[in-house]
PDB file of C-alpha atoms in Angstrom:
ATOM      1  CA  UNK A1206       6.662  -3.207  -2.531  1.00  0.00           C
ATOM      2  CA  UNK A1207       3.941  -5.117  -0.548  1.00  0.00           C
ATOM      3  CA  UNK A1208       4.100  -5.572   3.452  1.00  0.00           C
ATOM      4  CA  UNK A1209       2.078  -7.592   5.563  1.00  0.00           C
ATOM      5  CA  UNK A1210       1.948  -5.635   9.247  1.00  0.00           C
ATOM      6  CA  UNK A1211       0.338  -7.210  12.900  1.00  0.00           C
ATOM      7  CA  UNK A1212      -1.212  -4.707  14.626  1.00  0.00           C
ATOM      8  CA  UNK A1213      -1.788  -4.787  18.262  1.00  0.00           C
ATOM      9  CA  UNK A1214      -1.003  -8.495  17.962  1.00  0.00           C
ATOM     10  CA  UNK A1215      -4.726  -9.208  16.905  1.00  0.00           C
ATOM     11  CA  UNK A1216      -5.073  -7.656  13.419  1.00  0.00           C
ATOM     12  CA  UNK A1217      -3.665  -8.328   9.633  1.00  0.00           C
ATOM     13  CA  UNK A1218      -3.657  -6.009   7.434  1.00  0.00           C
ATOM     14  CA  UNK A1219      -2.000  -7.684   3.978  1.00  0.00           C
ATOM     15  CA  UNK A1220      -0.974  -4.330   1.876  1.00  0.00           C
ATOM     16  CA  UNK A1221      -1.051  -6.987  -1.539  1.00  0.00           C
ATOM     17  CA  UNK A1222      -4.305  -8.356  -1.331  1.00  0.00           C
ATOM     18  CA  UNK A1223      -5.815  -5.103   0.834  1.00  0.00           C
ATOM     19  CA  UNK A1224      -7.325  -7.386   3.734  1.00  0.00           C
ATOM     20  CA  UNK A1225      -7.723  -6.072   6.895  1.00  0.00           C
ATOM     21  CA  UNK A1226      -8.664  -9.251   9.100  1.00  0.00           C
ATOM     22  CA  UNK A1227      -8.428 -10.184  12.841  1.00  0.00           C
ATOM     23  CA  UNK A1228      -7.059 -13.258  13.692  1.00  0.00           C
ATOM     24  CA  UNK A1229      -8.429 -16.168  15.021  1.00  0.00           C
ATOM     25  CA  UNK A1230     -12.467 -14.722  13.466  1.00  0.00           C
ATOM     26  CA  UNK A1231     -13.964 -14.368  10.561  1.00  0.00           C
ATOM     27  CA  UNK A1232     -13.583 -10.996   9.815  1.00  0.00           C
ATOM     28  CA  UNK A1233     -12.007  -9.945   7.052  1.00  0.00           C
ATOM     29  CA  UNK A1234     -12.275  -6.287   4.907  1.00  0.00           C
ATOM     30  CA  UNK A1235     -11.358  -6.094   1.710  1.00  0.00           C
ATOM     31  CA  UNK A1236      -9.984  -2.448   1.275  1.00  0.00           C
ATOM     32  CA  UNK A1237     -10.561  -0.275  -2.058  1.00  0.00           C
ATOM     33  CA  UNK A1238      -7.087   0.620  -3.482  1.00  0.00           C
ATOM     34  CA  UNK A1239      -7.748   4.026  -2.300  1.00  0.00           C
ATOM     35  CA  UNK A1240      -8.217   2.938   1.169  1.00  0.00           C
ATOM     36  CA  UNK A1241      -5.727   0.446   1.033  1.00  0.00           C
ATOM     37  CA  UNK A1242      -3.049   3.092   0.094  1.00  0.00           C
ATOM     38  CA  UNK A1243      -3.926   5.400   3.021  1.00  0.00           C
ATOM     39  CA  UNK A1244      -3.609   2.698   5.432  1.00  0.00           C
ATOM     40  CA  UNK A1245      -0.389   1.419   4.252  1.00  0.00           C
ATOM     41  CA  UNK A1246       0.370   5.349   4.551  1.00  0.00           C
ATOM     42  CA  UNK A1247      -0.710   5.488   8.144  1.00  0.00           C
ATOM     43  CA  UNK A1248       1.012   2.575   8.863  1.00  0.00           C
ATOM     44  CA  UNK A1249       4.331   3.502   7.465  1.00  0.00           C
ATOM     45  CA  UNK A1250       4.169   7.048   9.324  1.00  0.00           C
ATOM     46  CA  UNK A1251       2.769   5.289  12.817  1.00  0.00           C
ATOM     47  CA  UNK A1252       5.688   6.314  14.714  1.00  0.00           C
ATOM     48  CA  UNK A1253       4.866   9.918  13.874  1.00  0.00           C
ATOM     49  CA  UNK A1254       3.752  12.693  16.001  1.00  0.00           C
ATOM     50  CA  UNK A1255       1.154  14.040  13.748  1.00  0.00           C
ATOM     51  CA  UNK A1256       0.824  12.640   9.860  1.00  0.00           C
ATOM     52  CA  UNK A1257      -0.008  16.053   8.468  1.00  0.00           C
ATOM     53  CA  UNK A1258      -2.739  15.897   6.399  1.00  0.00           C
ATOM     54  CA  UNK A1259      -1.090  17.268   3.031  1.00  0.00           C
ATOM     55  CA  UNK A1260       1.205  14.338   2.858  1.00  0.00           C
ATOM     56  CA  UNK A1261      -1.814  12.092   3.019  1.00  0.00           C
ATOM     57  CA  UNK A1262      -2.802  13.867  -0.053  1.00  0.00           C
ATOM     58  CA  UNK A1263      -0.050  13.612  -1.709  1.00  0.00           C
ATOM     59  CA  UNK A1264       0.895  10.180  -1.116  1.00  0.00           C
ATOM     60  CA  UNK A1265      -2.671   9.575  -1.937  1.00  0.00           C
ATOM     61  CA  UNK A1266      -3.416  11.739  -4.723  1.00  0.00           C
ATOM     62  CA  UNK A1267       0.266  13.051  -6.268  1.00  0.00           C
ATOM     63  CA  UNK A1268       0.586  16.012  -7.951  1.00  0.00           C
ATOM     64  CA  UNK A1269      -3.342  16.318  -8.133  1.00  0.00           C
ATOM     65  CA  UNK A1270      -3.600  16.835  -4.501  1.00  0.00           C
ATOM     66  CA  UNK A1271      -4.081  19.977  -5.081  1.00  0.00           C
ATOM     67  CA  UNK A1272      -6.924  19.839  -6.627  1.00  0.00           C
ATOM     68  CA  UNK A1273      -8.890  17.281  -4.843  1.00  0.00           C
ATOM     69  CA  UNK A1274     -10.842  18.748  -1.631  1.00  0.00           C
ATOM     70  CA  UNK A1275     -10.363  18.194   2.025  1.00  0.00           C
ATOM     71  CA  UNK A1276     -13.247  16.658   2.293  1.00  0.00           C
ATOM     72  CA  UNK A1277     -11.929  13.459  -0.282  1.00  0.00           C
ATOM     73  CA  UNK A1278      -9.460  12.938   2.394  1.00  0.00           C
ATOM     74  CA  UNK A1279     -11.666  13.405   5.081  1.00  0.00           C
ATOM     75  CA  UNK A1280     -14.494  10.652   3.939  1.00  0.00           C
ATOM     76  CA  UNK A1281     -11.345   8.230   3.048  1.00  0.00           C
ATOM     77  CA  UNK A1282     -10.385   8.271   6.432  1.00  0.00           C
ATOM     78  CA  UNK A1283     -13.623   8.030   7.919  1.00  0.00           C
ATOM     79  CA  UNK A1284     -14.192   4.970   5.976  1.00  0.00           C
ATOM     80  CA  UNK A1285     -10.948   3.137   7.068  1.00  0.00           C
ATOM     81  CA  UNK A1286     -12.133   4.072  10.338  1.00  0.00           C
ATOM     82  CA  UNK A1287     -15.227   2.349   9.828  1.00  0.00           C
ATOM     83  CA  UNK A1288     -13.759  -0.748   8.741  1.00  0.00           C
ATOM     84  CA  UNK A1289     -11.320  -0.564  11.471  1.00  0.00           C
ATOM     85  CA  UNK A1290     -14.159  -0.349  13.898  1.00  0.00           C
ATOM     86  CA  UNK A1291     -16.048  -2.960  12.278  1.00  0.00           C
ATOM     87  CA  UNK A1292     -13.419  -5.435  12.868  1.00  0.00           C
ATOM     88  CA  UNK A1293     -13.083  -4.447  16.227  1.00  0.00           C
ATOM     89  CA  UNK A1294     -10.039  -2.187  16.248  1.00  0.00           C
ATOM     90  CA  UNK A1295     -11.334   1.187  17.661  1.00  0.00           C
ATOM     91  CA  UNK A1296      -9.233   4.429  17.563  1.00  0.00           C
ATOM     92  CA  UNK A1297      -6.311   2.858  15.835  1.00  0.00           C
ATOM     93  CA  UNK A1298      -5.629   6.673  14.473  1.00  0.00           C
ATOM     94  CA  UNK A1299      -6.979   9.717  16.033  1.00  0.00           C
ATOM     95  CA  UNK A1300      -7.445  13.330  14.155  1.00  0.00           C
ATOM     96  CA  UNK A1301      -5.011  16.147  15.439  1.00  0.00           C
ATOM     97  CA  UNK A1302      -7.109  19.258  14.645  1.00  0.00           C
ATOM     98  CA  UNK A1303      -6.386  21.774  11.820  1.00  0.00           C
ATOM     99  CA  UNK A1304      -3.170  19.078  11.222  1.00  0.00           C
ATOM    100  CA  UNK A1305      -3.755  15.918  10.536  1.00  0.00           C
ATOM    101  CA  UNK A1306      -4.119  12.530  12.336  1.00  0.00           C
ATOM    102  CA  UNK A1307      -1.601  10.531  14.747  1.00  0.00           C
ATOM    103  CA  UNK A1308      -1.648   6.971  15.761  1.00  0.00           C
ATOM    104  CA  UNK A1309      -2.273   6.206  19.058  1.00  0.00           C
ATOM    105  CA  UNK A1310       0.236   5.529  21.302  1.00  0.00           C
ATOM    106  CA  UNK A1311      -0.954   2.677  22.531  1.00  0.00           C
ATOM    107  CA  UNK A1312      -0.957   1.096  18.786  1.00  0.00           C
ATOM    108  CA  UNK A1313       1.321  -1.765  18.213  1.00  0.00           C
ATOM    109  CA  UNK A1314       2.156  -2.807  14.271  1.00  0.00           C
ATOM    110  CA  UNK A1315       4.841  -4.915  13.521  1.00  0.00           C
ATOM    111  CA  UNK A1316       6.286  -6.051  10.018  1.00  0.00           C
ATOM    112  CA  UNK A1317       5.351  -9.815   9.377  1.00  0.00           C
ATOM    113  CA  UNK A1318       6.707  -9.765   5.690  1.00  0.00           C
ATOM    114  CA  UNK A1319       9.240  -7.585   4.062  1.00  0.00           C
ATOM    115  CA  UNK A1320       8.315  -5.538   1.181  1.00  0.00           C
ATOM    116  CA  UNK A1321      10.487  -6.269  -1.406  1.00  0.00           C
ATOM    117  CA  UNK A1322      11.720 -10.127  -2.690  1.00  0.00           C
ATOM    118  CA  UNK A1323      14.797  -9.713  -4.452  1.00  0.00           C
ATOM    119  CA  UNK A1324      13.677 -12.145  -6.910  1.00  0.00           C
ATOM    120  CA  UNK A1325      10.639 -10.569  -7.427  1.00  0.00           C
ATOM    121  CA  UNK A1326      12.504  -7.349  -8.431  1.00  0.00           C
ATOM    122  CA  UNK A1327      14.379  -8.923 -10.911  1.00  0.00           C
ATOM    123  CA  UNK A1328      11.451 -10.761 -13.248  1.00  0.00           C
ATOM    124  CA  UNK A1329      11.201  -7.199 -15.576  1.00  0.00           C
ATOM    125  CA  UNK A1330      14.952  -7.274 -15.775  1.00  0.00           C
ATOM    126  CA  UNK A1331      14.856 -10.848 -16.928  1.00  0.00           C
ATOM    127  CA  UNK A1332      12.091 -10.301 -19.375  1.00  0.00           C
ATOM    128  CA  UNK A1333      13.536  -7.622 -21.260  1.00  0.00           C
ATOM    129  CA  UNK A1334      17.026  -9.516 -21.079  1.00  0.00           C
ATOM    130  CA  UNK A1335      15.000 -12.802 -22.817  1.00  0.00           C
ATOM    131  CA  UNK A1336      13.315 -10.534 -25.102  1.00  0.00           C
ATOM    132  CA  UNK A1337      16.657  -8.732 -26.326  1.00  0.00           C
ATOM    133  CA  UNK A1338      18.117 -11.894 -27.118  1.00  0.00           C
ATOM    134  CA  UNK A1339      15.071 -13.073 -29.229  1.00  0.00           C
ATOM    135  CA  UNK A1340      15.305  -9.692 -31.246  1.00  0.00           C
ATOM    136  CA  UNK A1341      19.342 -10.304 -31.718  1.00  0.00           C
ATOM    137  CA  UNK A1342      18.641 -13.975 -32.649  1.00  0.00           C
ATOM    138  CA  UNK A1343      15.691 -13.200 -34.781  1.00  0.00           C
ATOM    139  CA  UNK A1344      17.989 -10.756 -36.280  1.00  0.00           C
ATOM    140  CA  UNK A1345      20.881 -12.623 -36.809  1.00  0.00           C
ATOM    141  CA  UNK A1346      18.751 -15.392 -38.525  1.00  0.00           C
ATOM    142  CA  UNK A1347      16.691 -12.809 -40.635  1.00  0.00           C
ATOM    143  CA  UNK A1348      20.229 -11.284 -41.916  1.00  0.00           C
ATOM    144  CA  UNK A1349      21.942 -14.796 -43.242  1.00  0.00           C
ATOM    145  CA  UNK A1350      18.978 -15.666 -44.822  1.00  0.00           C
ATOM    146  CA  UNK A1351      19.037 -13.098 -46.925  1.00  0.00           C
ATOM    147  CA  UNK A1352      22.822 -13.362 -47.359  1.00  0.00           C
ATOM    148  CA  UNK A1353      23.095 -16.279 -48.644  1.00  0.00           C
TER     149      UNK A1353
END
């Protein structure tokens, strides 16, 4: 499931390839997965009044969120916002103390690209159905070989 979102009408951020670019300029980050996954997390929750910060975590992290410290969450953040900032968005997400972080209100992010293709979904299905009917054949010619 892979979106590509406009954000304040200036900004790309492609969750497949994790590129953050601004249009029309060559600028363009390419996100760790880590980062990338936050982001997309951000982005998905932008309409939010406060993102608390142990969802992050565990949207990040999963079940290990527990174990990982504040302060991994804390320097992920503070990198996107670097990158952010270094493409020229500034305070695209602000932190709520002792909760979490919020988007600012005066954030725009719009879907370009829907997540899912309905083809896409389907290729695993189609593999496995191909390789069952390999097996069957392979089986079916294996077994009147040896009966005859």
């Amino acid at each position: 499931m892979m979106a590509v979102y406009l954000i304040n009408g200036e900004y790309v951020f492609n969750e497949k390839t994790k590129e953050f670019k601004k249009l029309h300029s060559d600028v363009n980050i390419k996100l760790t997965s880590m980062r990338s996954r936050c982001l997309s997390y951000i982005i998905e929750h932008a309409k939010d009044e406060v993102i608390e910060k142990e969802a992050i975590s565990v949207a990040l992290w999963g079940s290990r969120s527990k174990f990982t410290s504040d302060a991994s969450l804390t320097q992920t953040l503070y990198l996107i916002r670097r990158d952010l900032k270094f493409a020229g968005l500034d305070e695209f997400f602000i932190t709520v103390p002792k909760s979490g972080i919020r988007v600012s209100t005066s954030a725009t992010v719009e879907v370009m690209e829907e997540k899912v293709s309905p083809v896409k979904n389907l290729r695993p299905w189609i593999l496995m159905f191909g390789f069952l009917v390999s097996v069957l054949l392979l089986g079916t010619a294996l077994f009147l070989t040896f009966q005859l």
